[in-house]
Amino acid sequence: MRAFQTITSLVVPLDRANIDTDAIIPKQFLKSIRRTGFGPFLFDEWRYEDRGEPDMDCSNRPLKEDFILNDPHYQGAQILLTRENFGCGSSREHAPWALDDFGFRVLIAPSFADIFYNNCFKNGLLPIVLDEEIVDILFNELNKDFQLTVDLERQQITTPTGRVISFDIDENRKHRLLNGLDDIALTLQQADKIRAYEEQRAKRAPWLFAD
Amino acid sequence: MAGKTLYDKLWDDHVVFTEENGSALLYIDRQLVHEVTSPQAFEGMRLAGRKPWRKSRNLAVADHNIPTTKRAEGIADPVSRLQVETLERNCQEFGITEFAMTDPRQGIVHVMGPEQGAVLPGMTVVCGDSHTSTHGASGALAFGIGTSEVEHVLATQCLIQSKSKNMLIRVNGSVGKGVTAKDIVLAVIGEIGTAGGTGYAIEFAGEAIQALSMEGRMTVCNMAIEAGARAGLIAVDDVTIEYYQGRPFAPKGDHWELAKAAWQDLHSDEDAEFDKIIDLDASRIIPQVTWGTSPELVVPVDSSVPNPEHETDPVKRQGMERALEYMGLKPGQKITEISLDTVFIGSCTNSRIEDLREAAKIANGKKVAKNVHRALVVPGSGLIKQQAEAEGLDQIFLEAGFEWREPGCSMCLAMNADRLEEGERCASTSNRNFEGRQGYGGRTHLVSPSMAAAAAIAGYFVDVRNITN
């Protein structure tokens, strides 16, 4: 997994609550058996006038002018600012894959849905939970040239006026993200403990180990 | 010391070890696998040269992409076909049991799992699918995961997890006639909101929950995720144990006796402490209909579409306005005046035999209304289809003008050919009414199977309590 330390970037405001993973990446794109290539279809139904299909060339598709991601000013922005319960619904990891493939590295919201939040960390994306009042302030302060600096090591966001906002993150997740560690390799280092657990468990629940 | 909740017990029983910061390595007893969220996980295993830790703990079935008609002809869409074939190839390569499309045991992963006894009380159960919460109905700790975690479970039989908080939702008393498990869970979501359960495992309890069959309990836990909770739970009782006796993957002989004894403890202790408790009066719940594009935007059938002007929170108000526009509805419009184009009876929420019986009871001897140009019944598994046909339910549906289909996820998420057209309005027994969920521009109203059948016959929503069938 790609490591995350610090970034400074423009911020795209997406002022809606309860954005579900069906909206982030609609179902027809889930037929892909690859992990990449979802970026052009991110928010497909909100972004394009026509109906998207897998493997479509998106370069000439008609754009919905009023959708924020279509504003040329934000091209290359790596931070998304949004509202509560972002990523609710389906567990599809294609949602973080699409956000990542599009170029986002940081998502800021008052809350995220649990499965989505978890999936972000597996893909080098940093979801940051801030108090609703602070998210409100950011939405209000935000102008087109508004940039934020996000420093994972210090767990700090710095605004253009120099204000520093701290955020919480689970230590374990932070460590893995900072170093881009592979979860599976780490867990396999504990193989002895897993086997010991299985031996104990087989005594308690032999019917599960009958085969 | 306070007693343990059911969630605490299941958690503690599966912890391999806990780190100082509280994150734990949790052992997973069963992984269900389907074609959409697994190809990249198998590919990861292949690239790293890894083998499954315990291949027998995985059970696979294709459900999302597969056609519900003319199954013998295979899958017409080449992209869907590739995904289903990829699952088949991966299962062969990694030695994992898969029920093929033509196997009568094939079905929606969350219907097939309990039906086969592949999910059991006391287990930890995962699947790359948010509706894995369904299996909490069996007193299992079950939750949806992403594809990276599917790979993690394949390779290690474990997951790195942080413990959730405990929520108890008590549905006290009994529901009235015509009120189903679906109405109970929609009412719960209406009460706590789609993010109300975020960070929690929700245990459902109270007389109205205990009175439900296993299938009804599955409907309730299935939609815990629509309230934001990864896991829903219901205590084990005689209903649970009776349900699992004799199922193909369930323990037999001495093991069955041992298991049965161990499962008696799968309930919250009387002095267990919950972080949050919510009480609902079952007698006040009446059949529910969603009007918006989030399951929390739900009202009783005898009421009207709400007015966003009465909402004080600006973010919520904006959400309601957007939902009204998408759904093509006006504030104050009566729910019973909303007419329908399509009716869908199916999905991991409501495609089990009792759901089909309930719908058939309403449809018996009636005809689908002219304005409803499509009414689909999609059983949850091949075995349910056989059972329904043995009971003559297929004939009731066909005579009434419903289509009787092959099992799969179908129009719940429209990954196969079953989908809504733009602007089409559907009464659906599924679980999500998000924009575009059932097809680009499609409009979904979530209801119970009997409400869906009644809407198909009338052509618009009706209060099923007023139907005498």
XYZ file of C-alpha atoms in Angstrom:
680
model
C 0.000 0.000 0.000
C 1.114 3.555 -0.759
C 2.297 5.465 2.320
C 0.766 8.770 3.400
C 2.733 11.458 5.203
C 1.701 14.977 4.319
C -0.007 16.821 1.470
C -0.990 20.372 0.587
C -3.830 20.699 -1.877
C -6.904 22.529 -3.082
C -10.134 21.397 -1.420
C -13.215 20.310 -3.361
C -16.424 21.042 -1.419
C -19.207 18.487 -1.909
C -21.992 19.885 0.204
C -24.305 16.902 0.663
C -25.013 14.535 3.545
C -25.419 10.747 3.305
C -23.497 10.289 0.060
C -23.749 6.560 -0.567
C -21.276 4.284 -2.321
C -23.804 3.661 -5.116
C -23.441 7.379 -5.930
C -19.655 7.290 -5.584
C -19.383 4.428 -8.067
C -22.549 3.036 -9.671
C -23.109 -0.708 -9.899
C -22.358 -1.261 -13.590
C -18.688 -0.473 -12.965
C -18.477 -3.157 -10.286
C -18.401 -5.767 -13.014
C -14.712 -5.049 -13.489
C -12.325 -7.660 -12.156
C -9.534 -5.090 -11.771
C -8.660 -2.704 -8.942
C -7.861 0.280 -11.145
C -9.518 2.385 -13.811
C -12.518 3.576 -11.745
C -11.484 7.263 -11.560
C -13.223 8.401 -14.772
C -16.491 6.912 -13.440
C -16.324 8.480 -9.955
C -19.781 9.999 -9.184
C -20.755 8.980 -12.701
C -24.480 9.837 -12.513
C -23.806 13.263 -11.017
C -20.891 14.038 -13.273
C -22.119 13.178 -16.774
C -25.281 13.913 -18.731
C -25.357 10.472 -20.307
C -25.471 7.014 -18.813
C -22.064 5.509 -18.105
C -21.095 1.986 -19.076
C -17.961 0.012 -18.194
C -14.925 0.554 -20.419
C -16.473 3.678 -21.959
C -14.107 6.380 -23.155
C -15.091 9.288 -20.881
C -13.043 11.987 -22.603
C -15.908 13.078 -24.874
C -18.897 12.427 -22.629
C -21.196 15.426 -21.980
C -20.535 16.877 -18.525
C -23.040 18.236 -16.024
C -21.726 21.790 -15.822
C -22.913 22.467 -12.276
C -21.224 19.445 -10.702
C -18.238 20.599 -8.702
C -15.786 17.943 -9.914
C -16.292 19.242 -13.445
C -14.981 22.696 -12.525
C -11.578 22.878 -14.260
C -10.286 24.916 -11.342
C -10.321 21.838 -9.101
C -8.438 19.545 -11.432
C -5.670 17.911 -9.447
C -7.292 18.615 -6.066
C -6.523 15.865 -3.552
C -8.811 16.807 -0.665
C -12.583 16.328 -0.578
C -14.664 18.182 2.010
C -18.119 16.766 2.566
C -20.958 16.157 5.027
C -22.039 13.487 7.496
C -22.318 9.750 6.858
C -20.159 9.819 3.731
C -19.776 6.388 2.105
C -22.925 4.809 3.529
C -24.583 1.769 1.982
C -22.822 -0.895 -0.033
C -19.460 -2.234 1.181
C -17.934 -1.940 -2.314
C -14.239 -1.100 -2.043
C -14.614 0.196 -5.588
C -15.690 3.471 -3.900
C -12.288 4.194 -2.307
C -10.630 2.764 -5.420
C -12.501 5.304 -7.559
C -11.726 8.214 -5.215
C -8.069 7.191 -5.147
C -7.896 6.658 -8.890
C -9.391 10.120 -9.430
C -6.606 11.587 -7.306
C -8.072 12.137 -3.853
C -5.847 11.374 -0.863
C -7.823 12.970 1.973
C -11.549 13.032 2.767
C -12.895 15.342 5.477
C -16.399 14.924 6.946
C -18.241 15.014 10.291
C -18.714 11.223 9.996
C -18.116 8.297 7.666
C -19.951 5.011 7.345
C -18.004 2.250 9.126
C -17.211 -0.110 6.254
C -16.211 2.701 3.900
C -13.999 4.278 6.564
C -12.233 0.994 7.050
C -11.816 0.429 3.316
C -10.103 3.820 2.883
C -7.184 2.815 5.099
C -6.552 -0.274 2.965
C -5.932 1.989 0.008
C -3.762 4.803 1.288
C -6.705 7.192 1.586
C -6.975 9.235 4.774
C -10.553 9.870 5.999
C -10.566 12.614 8.653
C -13.472 13.065 11.046
C -13.926 16.634 12.331
C -16.647 18.144 14.502
C -19.648 19.301 12.542
C -19.000 22.932 13.609
C -15.462 22.795 12.219
C -16.680 21.281 8.965
C -19.227 24.113 8.797
C -16.464 26.681 9.295
C -14.380 25.070 6.545
C -17.357 25.140 4.154
C -17.899 28.816 4.987
C -14.257 29.860 4.747
C -13.662 27.932 1.595
C -12.961 29.834 -1.577
C -11.575 28.613 -4.846
C -7.932 29.013 -3.886
C -8.410 27.564 -0.438
C -5.693 25.043 0.311
C -5.227 22.809 3.299
C -2.093 21.093 4.516
C -2.683 17.699 6.100
C 0.074 16.224 8.247
C -0.662 12.670 9.364
C 2.351 12.308 11.673
C 1.267 15.361 13.693
C -2.445 14.684 13.129
C -2.929 18.289 12.077
C -4.657 20.257 9.346
C -3.420 23.785 8.647
C -5.701 26.354 6.978
C -4.513 29.245 4.746
C -4.822 31.625 7.700
C -2.435 29.465 9.707
C -5.107 27.982 11.966
C -4.261 24.472 13.090
C -6.976 21.852 13.485
C -6.105 18.580 15.205
C -7.728 15.291 14.343
C -7.933 11.854 15.945
C -6.892 8.617 14.349
C -6.411 5.089 15.641
C -2.677 4.570 16.369
C -2.544 1.286 14.545
C -4.114 2.680 11.403
C -1.867 5.716 11.518
C 1.246 3.563 11.777
C 0.204 1.383 8.843
C -0.735 4.349 6.685
C 2.410 6.354 7.479
C 4.556 3.403 6.484
C 2.390 1.944 3.739
C 2.384 -1.454 5.446
C 0.740 -4.579 4.058
C -1.831 -5.790 6.596
C -1.739 -9.397 5.462
C 2.039 -9.704 5.768
C 1.816 -8.235 9.281
C -0.951 -10.596 10.329
C 0.898 -13.602 8.925
C 3.760 -12.755 11.272
C 1.304 -13.788 13.998
C 0.567 -17.173 12.433
C 1.566 -19.015 15.607
C -0.959 -17.076 17.632
C -3.685 -17.822 15.106
C -2.879 -21.545 15.251
C -2.866 -21.477 19.045
C -6.272 -19.804 18.986
C -7.595 -22.467 16.623
C -6.393 -25.233 18.944
C -8.167 -23.675 21.918
C -11.280 -22.931 19.937
C -11.462 -26.470 18.566
C -11.825 -27.631 22.168
C -14.683 -25.198 22.797
C -16.405 -25.651 19.429
C -15.260 -28.991 17.941
C -18.101 -28.972 15.390
C -16.374 -26.119 13.573
C -13.172 -28.077 13.153
C -14.648 -31.410 12.158
C -13.308 -31.367 8.598
C -18.746 -6.404 37.260
C -21.559 -5.951 34.779
C -22.599 -8.891 32.643
C -21.823 -9.182 28.964
C -23.915 -8.285 25.980
C -24.351 -10.841 23.220
C -21.938 -8.786 21.141
C -19.354 -8.791 23.970
C -19.610 -12.582 24.220
C -19.196 -13.140 20.491
C -16.320 -10.679 20.349
C -14.457 -12.171 23.311
C -14.846 -15.685 21.953
C -13.080 -14.717 18.701
C -10.209 -12.512 19.824
C -6.839 -14.004 18.878
C -5.065 -11.154 20.637
C -5.646 -7.506 21.469
C -3.077 -4.762 20.923
C -2.396 -2.178 23.614
C -4.371 0.431 21.693
C -7.447 -1.790 21.687
C -7.385 -3.021 18.117
C -7.765 -6.782 17.968
C -7.079 -9.661 15.646
C -10.465 -11.317 15.321
C -10.876 -14.904 14.147
C -13.403 -15.420 11.348
C -15.347 -18.676 11.266
C -17.091 -18.297 7.942
C -16.513 -16.253 4.840
C -19.190 -16.112 2.167
C -17.856 -15.114 -1.237
C -19.621 -13.699 -4.297
C -18.442 -12.670 -7.740
C -18.461 -8.874 -7.432
C -16.192 -8.204 -4.470
C -13.815 -11.159 -4.715
C -11.878 -11.098 -8.038
C -9.331 -8.529 -6.851
C -8.896 -10.448 -3.566
C -8.055 -13.688 -5.375
C -5.769 -11.761 -7.706
C -3.945 -10.355 -4.660
C -3.506 -13.871 -3.274
C -2.159 -15.058 -6.589
C 0.307 -12.173 -6.954
C 1.635 -12.703 -3.424
C 1.790 -16.476 -3.894
C -0.517 -17.047 -0.891
C -2.842 -19.952 -0.165
C -6.106 -19.814 1.778
C -5.568 -20.330 5.507
C -8.519 -22.722 5.809
C -10.257 -23.128 2.496
C -13.227 -25.056 3.928
C -14.298 -21.913 5.818
C -15.089 -20.184 2.545
C -18.241 -20.816 0.536
C -18.909 -19.110 -2.767
C -21.880 -18.404 -4.984
C -22.551 -15.997 -7.850
C -25.668 -13.906 -7.286
C -25.322 -10.233 -8.263
C -24.721 -10.560 -12.004
C -26.629 -13.615 -12.986
C -29.721 -13.585 -15.166
C -33.103 -14.480 -13.679
C -34.449 -15.775 -16.997
C -33.383 -18.480 -19.439
C -30.577 -19.646 -17.263
C -29.645 -22.517 -19.561
C -28.599 -19.982 -22.179
C -25.891 -18.568 -19.903
C -25.092 -14.882 -19.374
C -25.549 -12.604 -22.375
C -23.608 -9.599 -21.039
C -19.921 -10.425 -21.666
C -18.698 -8.263 -18.747
C -21.049 -9.982 -16.279
C -20.161 -13.351 -17.740
C -16.446 -12.731 -17.262
C -17.002 -11.847 -13.608
C -19.036 -14.985 -12.910
C -16.542 -17.162 -14.788
C -13.709 -15.518 -12.879
C -15.313 -16.592 -9.587
C -15.624 -20.129 -10.886
C -11.976 -20.191 -11.978
C -10.763 -18.688 -8.714
C -12.727 -21.185 -6.625
C -11.278 -24.063 -8.619
C -7.748 -22.725 -8.345
C -7.965 -22.059 -4.586
C -10.010 -25.154 -3.715
C -13.118 -23.329 -2.507
C -16.613 -24.821 -2.728
C -18.880 -22.905 -5.073
C -22.523 -23.493 -5.955
C -22.741 -23.045 -9.720
C -25.503 -21.148 -11.465
C -27.342 -24.349 -12.381
C -27.099 -25.882 -8.874
C -30.449 -25.730 -7.001
C -28.514 -24.554 -3.924
C -27.447 -21.423 -5.809
C -29.059 -18.262 -4.558
C -28.456 -14.887 -2.981
C -25.421 -15.314 -0.748
C -27.293 -14.196 2.402
C -30.216 -16.501 1.680
C -28.039 -19.480 0.802
C -25.748 -19.181 3.885
C -28.339 -19.865 6.603
C -30.366 -22.151 4.335
C -27.353 -24.474 4.069
C -26.406 -24.103 7.739
C -23.103 -22.673 6.494
C -23.780 -19.831 8.884
C -24.378 -20.952 12.467
C -25.046 -19.377 15.857
C -21.908 -18.227 17.661
C -19.879 -17.803 14.487
C -18.129 -14.756 13.160
C -19.312 -14.369 9.587
C -18.021 -11.991 6.928
C -18.660 -11.357 3.264
C -17.683 -8.614 0.856
C -21.221 -7.355 1.074
C -22.812 -4.933 3.501
C -25.931 -7.079 3.993
C -23.861 -9.698 5.786
C -25.518 -8.181 8.859
C -28.398 -10.564 7.988
C -26.673 -13.410 9.811
C -26.804 -11.676 13.165
C -30.347 -13.050 13.243
C -28.764 -16.401 14.116
C -26.807 -15.074 17.072
C -23.665 -14.777 14.939
C -21.388 -11.744 14.738
C -21.705 -10.952 11.056
C -20.633 -7.912 9.114
C -19.748 -6.701 5.648
C -16.169 -6.038 4.609
C -14.287 -4.616 1.625
C -12.289 -6.583 -0.907
C -8.929 -6.005 0.830
C -10.432 -7.624 3.904
C -11.844 -10.492 1.842
C -8.244 -11.167 0.828
C -7.085 -10.772 4.434
C -9.588 -13.402 5.600
C -8.698 -15.749 2.761
C -5.015 -15.521 3.687
C -5.208 -15.442 7.491
C -8.764 -16.423 8.593
C -8.609 -13.235 10.668
C -9.372 -9.528 10.526
C -7.896 -6.540 12.326
C -10.860 -4.951 14.083
C -11.752 -2.385 16.693
C -14.668 -3.197 18.933
C -17.933 -1.380 18.277
C -20.184 0.074 20.941
C -23.308 -1.753 22.116
C -26.803 -0.573 21.216
C -30.001 -2.280 22.271
C -33.213 -1.682 20.350
C -36.223 -3.113 22.121
C -39.400 -3.476 20.143
C -41.891 -3.980 22.935
C -45.329 -5.539 22.712
C -46.730 -7.063 19.559
C -47.372 -5.736 16.078
C -50.831 -5.576 14.600
C -52.176 -7.570 11.670
C -50.437 -6.923 8.363
C -47.320 -5.490 10.030
C -44.169 -7.421 9.210
C -40.483 -7.639 10.104
C -39.799 -5.251 7.211
C -42.113 -2.629 8.707
C -40.437 -3.027 12.091
C -36.961 -2.427 10.697
C -38.062 0.453 8.453
C -39.703 2.064 11.479
C -36.456 1.615 13.437
C -34.448 3.278 10.662
C -37.000 6.093 10.482
C -36.500 6.560 14.203
C -32.692 6.500 14.494
C -31.679 7.538 10.963
C -29.257 6.005 8.457
C -26.278 6.998 10.586
C -27.969 6.257 13.932
C -26.152 2.957 14.327
C -22.748 4.041 13.022
C -20.045 2.719 15.360
C -22.457 0.320 17.060
C -23.459 -3.307 16.934
C -27.232 -3.274 17.325
C -28.983 -6.002 19.267
C -32.689 -6.244 18.499
C -34.832 -7.513 21.344
C -38.290 -7.238 22.845
C -41.452 -9.293 22.419
C -42.049 -8.240 18.825
C -38.588 -9.472 17.800
C -38.852 -12.712 19.790
C -42.184 -13.383 18.118
C -40.574 -13.308 14.654
C -39.614 -16.433 12.741
C -35.938 -16.873 11.766
C -36.757 -15.453 8.357
C -38.346 -12.360 9.864
C -35.334 -11.912 12.123
C -33.079 -12.090 9.065
C -35.085 -9.303 7.443
C -34.571 -7.130 10.518
C -30.815 -7.761 10.849
C -30.355 -7.468 7.082
C -31.266 -3.797 7.300
C -29.174 -2.981 10.398
C -26.633 -1.651 7.911
C -29.269 0.792 6.581
C -29.254 2.229 10.102
C -25.451 2.507 9.860
C -24.616 -0.519 12.025
C -22.268 -3.049 10.487
C -23.758 -5.775 12.643
C -27.284 -6.519 13.835
C -27.831 -9.232 16.428
C -30.651 -11.284 17.898
C -30.299 -13.687 20.831
C -30.463 -17.420 20.213
C -33.614 -19.181 21.381
C -35.521 -22.350 20.491
C -36.606 -20.803 17.199
C -32.950 -20.425 16.172
C -31.946 -23.928 17.214
C -34.916 -25.542 15.539
C -34.126 -23.662 12.334
C -30.592 -25.081 12.111
C -31.332 -28.676 13.014
C -30.615 -30.952 10.060
C -29.262 -28.287 7.686
C -26.537 -29.654 5.369
C -23.567 -27.813 6.932
C -24.927 -27.884 10.507
C -23.250 -30.182 13.070
C -24.614 -33.714 13.422
C -24.875 -36.293 16.219
C -22.718 -35.560 19.280
C -21.498 -32.343 17.736
C -25.060 -31.156 17.356
C -25.706 -31.784 21.056
C -22.500 -29.964 22.026
C -23.281 -27.042 19.759
C -26.843 -26.790 21.004
C -25.632 -26.644 24.600
C -23.026 -23.986 23.806
C -25.530 -21.831 21.909
C -27.760 -21.539 24.991
C -25.407 -18.844 26.253
C -25.802 -16.652 23.141
C -27.877 -13.896 24.684
C -27.074 -10.727 26.605
C -26.788 -11.196 30.353
C -29.544 -9.588 32.364
C -27.128 -7.112 33.935
C -25.304 -6.338 30.676
C -24.671 -2.669 30.006
C -25.415 -1.037 26.680
C -24.022 2.286 25.472
C -27.409 3.191 24.094
C -30.924 1.793 24.506
C -33.897 2.631 22.312
C -37.443 1.499 23.016
C -40.162 1.221 20.416
C -43.800 0.356 20.898
C -44.614 -2.392 18.388
C -48.341 -1.689 18.523
C -47.708 1.772 17.062
C -45.881 0.475 13.993
C -48.001 0.379 10.855
C -46.971 -0.642 7.313
C -44.124 1.562 6.121
C -43.293 3.091 2.732
C -40.129 5.039 1.913
C -40.700 8.217 -0.085
C -37.106 9.434 -0.561
C -33.637 8.343 -1.598
C -32.401 7.148 1.775
C -34.057 4.401 3.855
C -34.559 6.896 6.711
C -36.957 8.877 4.524
C -39.840 6.629 5.466
C -43.448 7.181 6.579
C -46.469 5.064 7.528
C -48.684 4.157 4.565
C -51.614 6.175 5.940
C -49.666 9.437 5.897
C -48.305 11.906 3.349
C -45.013 12.919 1.790
C -43.410 15.282 4.333
C -42.688 18.942 3.727
C -38.989 19.937 3.849
C -40.012 23.379 5.081
C -40.772 21.820 8.450
C -37.182 20.553 8.764
C -34.973 22.912 10.764
C -31.578 21.350 9.951
C -30.447 22.956 6.654
C -28.376 19.945 5.538
C -31.328 17.587 6.125
C -33.751 20.006 4.455
C -31.562 20.176 1.382
C -31.417 16.365 1.329
C -35.221 16.146 1.492
C -35.673 18.688 -1.296
C -33.255 16.820 -3.484
C -35.024 13.529 -2.737
C -38.426 14.985 -3.628
C -37.095 16.246 -6.921
C -35.458 12.938 -7.783
C -38.536 10.961 -6.754
C -40.936 13.272 -8.610
C -43.112 13.792 -5.532
C -44.758 16.809 -3.900
C -44.953 17.577 -0.178
C -48.354 16.671 1.224
C -49.077 14.071 -1.444
C -50.802 11.068 0.123
C -48.757 7.850 0.032
C -51.856 5.960 -1.124
C -52.061 8.247 -4.154
C -48.632 7.271 -5.481
C -49.077 5.028 -8.509
C -46.500 2.511 -9.660
C -44.938 1.212 -12.871
C -43.050 -1.779 -11.526
C -43.138 -4.090 -8.537
C -40.145 -6.105 -7.365
C -40.463 -8.897 -4.816
C -37.047 -10.316 -3.987
C -33.560 -9.475 -2.567
C -31.640 -10.695 0.487
C -34.136 -8.733 2.592
C -37.357 -10.372 1.400
C -37.061 -13.364 -0.928
C -37.481 -16.260 1.469
C -40.367 -18.704 1.415
C -42.408 -16.861 4.052
C -42.037 -13.625 2.079
C -43.312 -15.347 -1.048
C -46.212 -16.919 0.851
C -47.160 -13.540 2.261
C -47.148 -11.922 -1.176
C -48.980 -14.859 -2.784
C -51.731 -14.616 -0.189
C -52.427 -11.068 -1.346
C -52.116 -11.887 -5.059
C -54.258 -15.014 -4.933
C -57.147 -14.742 -7.407
C -56.321 -11.129 -8.324
C -54.730 -9.449 -11.336
C -51.813 -7.046 -11.526
C -53.111 -3.542 -12.332
C -52.801 -2.317 -15.936
C -50.489 0.577 -15.080
C -48.031 -1.830 -13.456
C -46.289 -3.051 -16.580
C -43.871 -5.329 -14.797
C -44.198 -7.285 -11.560
C -41.287 -9.578 -10.736
C -41.029 -12.304 -8.144
C -37.430 -13.444 -7.702
C -36.946 -16.227 -5.136
C -33.827 -16.035 -2.970
C -32.490 -19.467 -3.892
C -33.133 -22.438 -6.128
C -34.373 -24.397 -3.124
C -36.863 -21.688 -2.220
C -38.023 -21.664 -5.826
C -38.601 -25.434 -5.668
C -40.435 -25.135 -2.360
C -42.656 -22.336 -3.675
C -43.462 -24.362 -6.766
C -44.322 -27.386 -4.620
C -46.784 -25.161 -2.748
C -48.241 -23.773 -5.985
C -47.141 -20.208 -5.260
C -45.635 -19.830 -8.735
C -49.069 -20.541 -10.251
C -50.730 -17.935 -8.039
C -48.190 -15.331 -9.135
C -48.310 -16.295 -12.806
C -52.110 -16.271 -12.914
C -52.131 -12.841 -11.321
C -49.730 -11.553 -13.984
C -46.451 -11.606 -12.070
C -43.285 -12.952 -13.668
C -41.753 -15.949 -11.878
C -37.965 -15.793 -12.107
C -34.775 -17.679 -11.350
C -32.955 -16.788 -8.079
C -30.480 -13.920 -7.720
C -30.037 -10.337 -6.529
C -31.826 -9.087 -9.619
C -33.467 -5.676 -9.429
C -32.286 -4.932 -5.900
C -29.193 -3.427 -7.458
C -29.741 -4.004 -11.168
C -26.362 -5.469 -12.019
C -28.037 -7.984 -14.290
C -30.643 -7.226 -16.957
C -33.424 -6.529 -14.415
C -33.462 -2.779 -13.989
C -35.699 0.267 -13.883
C -35.787 2.739 -16.737
C -35.352 6.444 -16.119
C -38.287 7.874 -14.173
C -39.857 4.470 -13.588
C -41.448 4.065 -10.148
C -41.117 0.804 -8.255
C -42.549 -0.731 -5.099
C -39.650 -2.899 -3.980
C -39.078 -5.345 -1.139
C -35.330 -4.659 -1.299
C -33.237 -2.598 1.103
C -31.965 0.554 -0.612
C -33.741 3.407 -2.320
C -30.608 5.350 -3.273
C -30.550 7.379 -6.499
C -30.000 5.027 -9.418
C -29.867 1.923 -7.231
C -32.413 -0.072 -9.243
C -31.425 1.514 -12.542
C -30.368 4.925 -13.845
C -33.035 7.462 -12.859
C -35.251 4.752 -11.320
C -37.464 5.612 -8.342
C -37.645 3.116 -5.492
C -40.144 2.812 -2.644
C -39.171 0.225 -0.044
C -42.008 -1.870 1.382
C -42.818 -5.322 2.781
C -43.712 -8.254 0.470
C -47.427 -8.023 1.243
C -47.415 -4.247 0.676
C -45.602 -4.788 -2.639
C -48.097 -7.437 -3.755
C -51.017 -5.225 -2.746
C -49.510 -2.304 -4.657
C -49.104 -4.514 -7.737
C -52.796 -5.440 -7.641
C -54.085 -1.918 -6.944
C -51.570 -0.066 -9.124
C -50.829 2.323 -6.267
C -49.939 1.975 -2.591
C -52.687 0.617 -0.382
C -52.785 -0.136 3.304
C -52.469 -3.906 3.427
C -54.303 -3.929 6.746
C -57.487 -3.094 4.847
C -57.211 -6.133 2.563
C -59.283 -9.101 3.595
C -57.593 -11.849 1.514
